N, CA and C atoms as an extended XYZ file, in Angstrom:
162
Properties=species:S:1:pos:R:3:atomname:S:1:resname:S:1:resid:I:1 pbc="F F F"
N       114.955     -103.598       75.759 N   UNK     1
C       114.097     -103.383       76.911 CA  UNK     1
C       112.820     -104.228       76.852 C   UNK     1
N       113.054     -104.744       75.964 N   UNK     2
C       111.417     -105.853       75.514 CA  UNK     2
C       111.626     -106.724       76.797 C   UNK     2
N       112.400     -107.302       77.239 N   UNK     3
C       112.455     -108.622       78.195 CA  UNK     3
C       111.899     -108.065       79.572 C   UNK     3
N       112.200     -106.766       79.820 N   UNK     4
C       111.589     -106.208       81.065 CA  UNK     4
C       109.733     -106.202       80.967 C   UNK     4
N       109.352     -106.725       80.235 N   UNK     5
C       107.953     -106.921       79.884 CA  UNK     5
C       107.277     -108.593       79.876 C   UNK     5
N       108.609     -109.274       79.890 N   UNK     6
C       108.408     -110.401       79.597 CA  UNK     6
C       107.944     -110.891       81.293 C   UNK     6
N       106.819     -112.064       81.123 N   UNK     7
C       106.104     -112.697       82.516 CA  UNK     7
C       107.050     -113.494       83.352 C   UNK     7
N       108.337     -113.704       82.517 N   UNK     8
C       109.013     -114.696       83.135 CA  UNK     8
C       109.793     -113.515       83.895 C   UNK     8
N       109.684     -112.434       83.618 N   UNK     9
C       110.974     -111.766       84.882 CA  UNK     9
C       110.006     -110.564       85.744 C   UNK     9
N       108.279     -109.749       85.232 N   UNK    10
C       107.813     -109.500       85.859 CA  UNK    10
C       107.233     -110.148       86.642 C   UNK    10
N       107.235     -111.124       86.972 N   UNK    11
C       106.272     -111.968       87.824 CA  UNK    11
C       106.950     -112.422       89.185 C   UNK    11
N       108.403     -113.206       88.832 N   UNK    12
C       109.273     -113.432       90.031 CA  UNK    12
C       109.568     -111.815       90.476 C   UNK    12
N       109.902     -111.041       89.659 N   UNK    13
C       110.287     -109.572       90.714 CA  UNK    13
C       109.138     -109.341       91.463 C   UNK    13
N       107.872     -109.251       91.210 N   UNK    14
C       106.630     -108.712       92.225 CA  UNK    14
C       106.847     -109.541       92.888 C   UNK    14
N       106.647     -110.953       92.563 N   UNK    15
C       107.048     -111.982       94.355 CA  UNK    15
C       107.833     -111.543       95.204 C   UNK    15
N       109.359     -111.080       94.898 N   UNK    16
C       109.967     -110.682       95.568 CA  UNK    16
C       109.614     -109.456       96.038 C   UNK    16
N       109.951     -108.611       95.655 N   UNK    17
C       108.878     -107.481       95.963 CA  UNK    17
C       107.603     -107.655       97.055 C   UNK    17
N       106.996     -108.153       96.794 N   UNK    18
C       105.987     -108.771       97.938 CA  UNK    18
C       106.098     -109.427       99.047 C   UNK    18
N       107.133     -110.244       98.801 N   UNK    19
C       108.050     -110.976       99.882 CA  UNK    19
C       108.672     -110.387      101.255 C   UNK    19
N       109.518     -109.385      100.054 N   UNK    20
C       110.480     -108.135      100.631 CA  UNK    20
C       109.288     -107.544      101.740 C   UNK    20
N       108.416     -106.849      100.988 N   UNK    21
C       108.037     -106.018      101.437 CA  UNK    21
C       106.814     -105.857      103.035 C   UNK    21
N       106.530     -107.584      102.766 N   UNK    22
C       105.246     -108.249      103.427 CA  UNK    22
C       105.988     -109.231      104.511 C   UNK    22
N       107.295     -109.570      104.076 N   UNK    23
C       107.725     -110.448      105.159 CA  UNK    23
C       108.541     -109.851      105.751 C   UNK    23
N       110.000     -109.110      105.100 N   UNK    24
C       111.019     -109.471      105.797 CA  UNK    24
C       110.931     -107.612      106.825 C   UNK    24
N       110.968     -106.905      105.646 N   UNK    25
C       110.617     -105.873      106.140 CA  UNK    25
C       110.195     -105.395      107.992 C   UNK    25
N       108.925     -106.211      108.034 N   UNK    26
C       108.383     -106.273      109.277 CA  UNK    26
C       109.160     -106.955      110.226 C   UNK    26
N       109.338     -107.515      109.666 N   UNK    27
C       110.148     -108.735      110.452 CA  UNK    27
C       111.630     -107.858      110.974 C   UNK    27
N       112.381     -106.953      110.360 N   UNK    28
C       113.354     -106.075      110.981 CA  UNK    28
C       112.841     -104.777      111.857 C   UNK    28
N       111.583     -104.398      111.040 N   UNK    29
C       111.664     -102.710      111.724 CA  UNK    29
C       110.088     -102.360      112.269 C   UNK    29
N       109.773     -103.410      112.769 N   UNK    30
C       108.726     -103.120      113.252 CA  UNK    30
C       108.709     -102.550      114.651 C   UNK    30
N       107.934     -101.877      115.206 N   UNK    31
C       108.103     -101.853      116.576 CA  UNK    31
C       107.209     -102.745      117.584 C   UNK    31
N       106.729     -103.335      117.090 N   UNK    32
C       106.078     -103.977      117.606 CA  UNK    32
C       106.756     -105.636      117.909 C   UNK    32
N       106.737     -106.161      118.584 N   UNK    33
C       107.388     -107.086      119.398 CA  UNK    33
C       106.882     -108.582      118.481 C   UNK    33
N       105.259     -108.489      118.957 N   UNK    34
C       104.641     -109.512      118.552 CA  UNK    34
C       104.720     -109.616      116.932 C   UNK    34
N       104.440     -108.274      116.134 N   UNK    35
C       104.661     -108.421      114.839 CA  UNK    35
C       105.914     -108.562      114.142 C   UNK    35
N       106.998     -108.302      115.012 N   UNK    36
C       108.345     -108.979      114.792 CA  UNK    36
C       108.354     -110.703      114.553 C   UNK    36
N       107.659     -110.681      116.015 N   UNK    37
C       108.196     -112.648      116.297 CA  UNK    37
C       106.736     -113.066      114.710 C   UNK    37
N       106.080     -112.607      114.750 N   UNK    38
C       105.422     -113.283      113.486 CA  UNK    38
C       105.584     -113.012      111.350 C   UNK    38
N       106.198     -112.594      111.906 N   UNK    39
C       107.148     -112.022      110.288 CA  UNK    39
C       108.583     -112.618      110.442 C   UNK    39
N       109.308     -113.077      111.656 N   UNK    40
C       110.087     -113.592      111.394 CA  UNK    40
C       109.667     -114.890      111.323 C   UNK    40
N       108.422     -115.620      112.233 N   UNK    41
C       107.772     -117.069      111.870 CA  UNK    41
C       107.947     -117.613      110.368 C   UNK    41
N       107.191     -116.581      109.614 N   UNK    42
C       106.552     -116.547      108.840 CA  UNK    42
C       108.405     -116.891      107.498 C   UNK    42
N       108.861     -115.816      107.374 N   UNK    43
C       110.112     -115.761      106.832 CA  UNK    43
C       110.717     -117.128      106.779 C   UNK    43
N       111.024     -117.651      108.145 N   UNK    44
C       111.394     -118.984      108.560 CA  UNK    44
C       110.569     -120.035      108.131 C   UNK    44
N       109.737     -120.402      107.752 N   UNK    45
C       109.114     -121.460      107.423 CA  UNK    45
C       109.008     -121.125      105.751 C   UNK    45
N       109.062     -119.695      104.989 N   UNK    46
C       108.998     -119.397      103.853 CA  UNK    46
C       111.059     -120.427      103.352 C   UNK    46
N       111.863     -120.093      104.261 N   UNK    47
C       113.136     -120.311      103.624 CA  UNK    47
C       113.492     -121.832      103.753 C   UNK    47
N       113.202     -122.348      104.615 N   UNK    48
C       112.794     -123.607      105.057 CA  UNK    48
C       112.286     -124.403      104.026 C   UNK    48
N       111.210     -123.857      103.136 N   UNK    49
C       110.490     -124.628      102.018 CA  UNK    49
C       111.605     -124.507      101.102 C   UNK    49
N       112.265     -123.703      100.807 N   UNK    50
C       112.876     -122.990      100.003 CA  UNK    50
C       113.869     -124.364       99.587 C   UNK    50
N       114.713     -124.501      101.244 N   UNK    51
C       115.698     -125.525      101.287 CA  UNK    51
C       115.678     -126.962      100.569 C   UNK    51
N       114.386     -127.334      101.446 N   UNK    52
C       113.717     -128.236      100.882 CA  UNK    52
C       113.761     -128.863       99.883 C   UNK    52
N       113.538     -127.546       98.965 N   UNK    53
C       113.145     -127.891       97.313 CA  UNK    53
C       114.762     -128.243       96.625 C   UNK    53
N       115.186     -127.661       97.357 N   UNK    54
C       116.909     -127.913       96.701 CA  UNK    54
C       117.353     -129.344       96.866 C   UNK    54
């Protein structure tokens, strides 16, 4: 259980985690219209970089 401590795997999980929680999240269940279309902006230009890098 030592590695669950280690920076190399807590650090990418909070990103995701943060990601999850700050982008996509909103971006499905919001009720709000406008905060939809800008969490999905946002998502889209996040996966986009993503591509990129590949």
């Amino acid at each position: 259980m030592r590695w669950l401590t280690s920076p190399t795997i807590v650090l990418p999980a909070l990103m995701f985690t943060a990601l999850f929680a700050g982008v996509v999240l909103p971006a499905v269940w919001s009720s709000s219209p406008a905060r939809r279309r800008a969490a999905a902006a946002v998502l889209s230009q996040i996966l986009m970089t993503v591509r990129r890098r590949r």
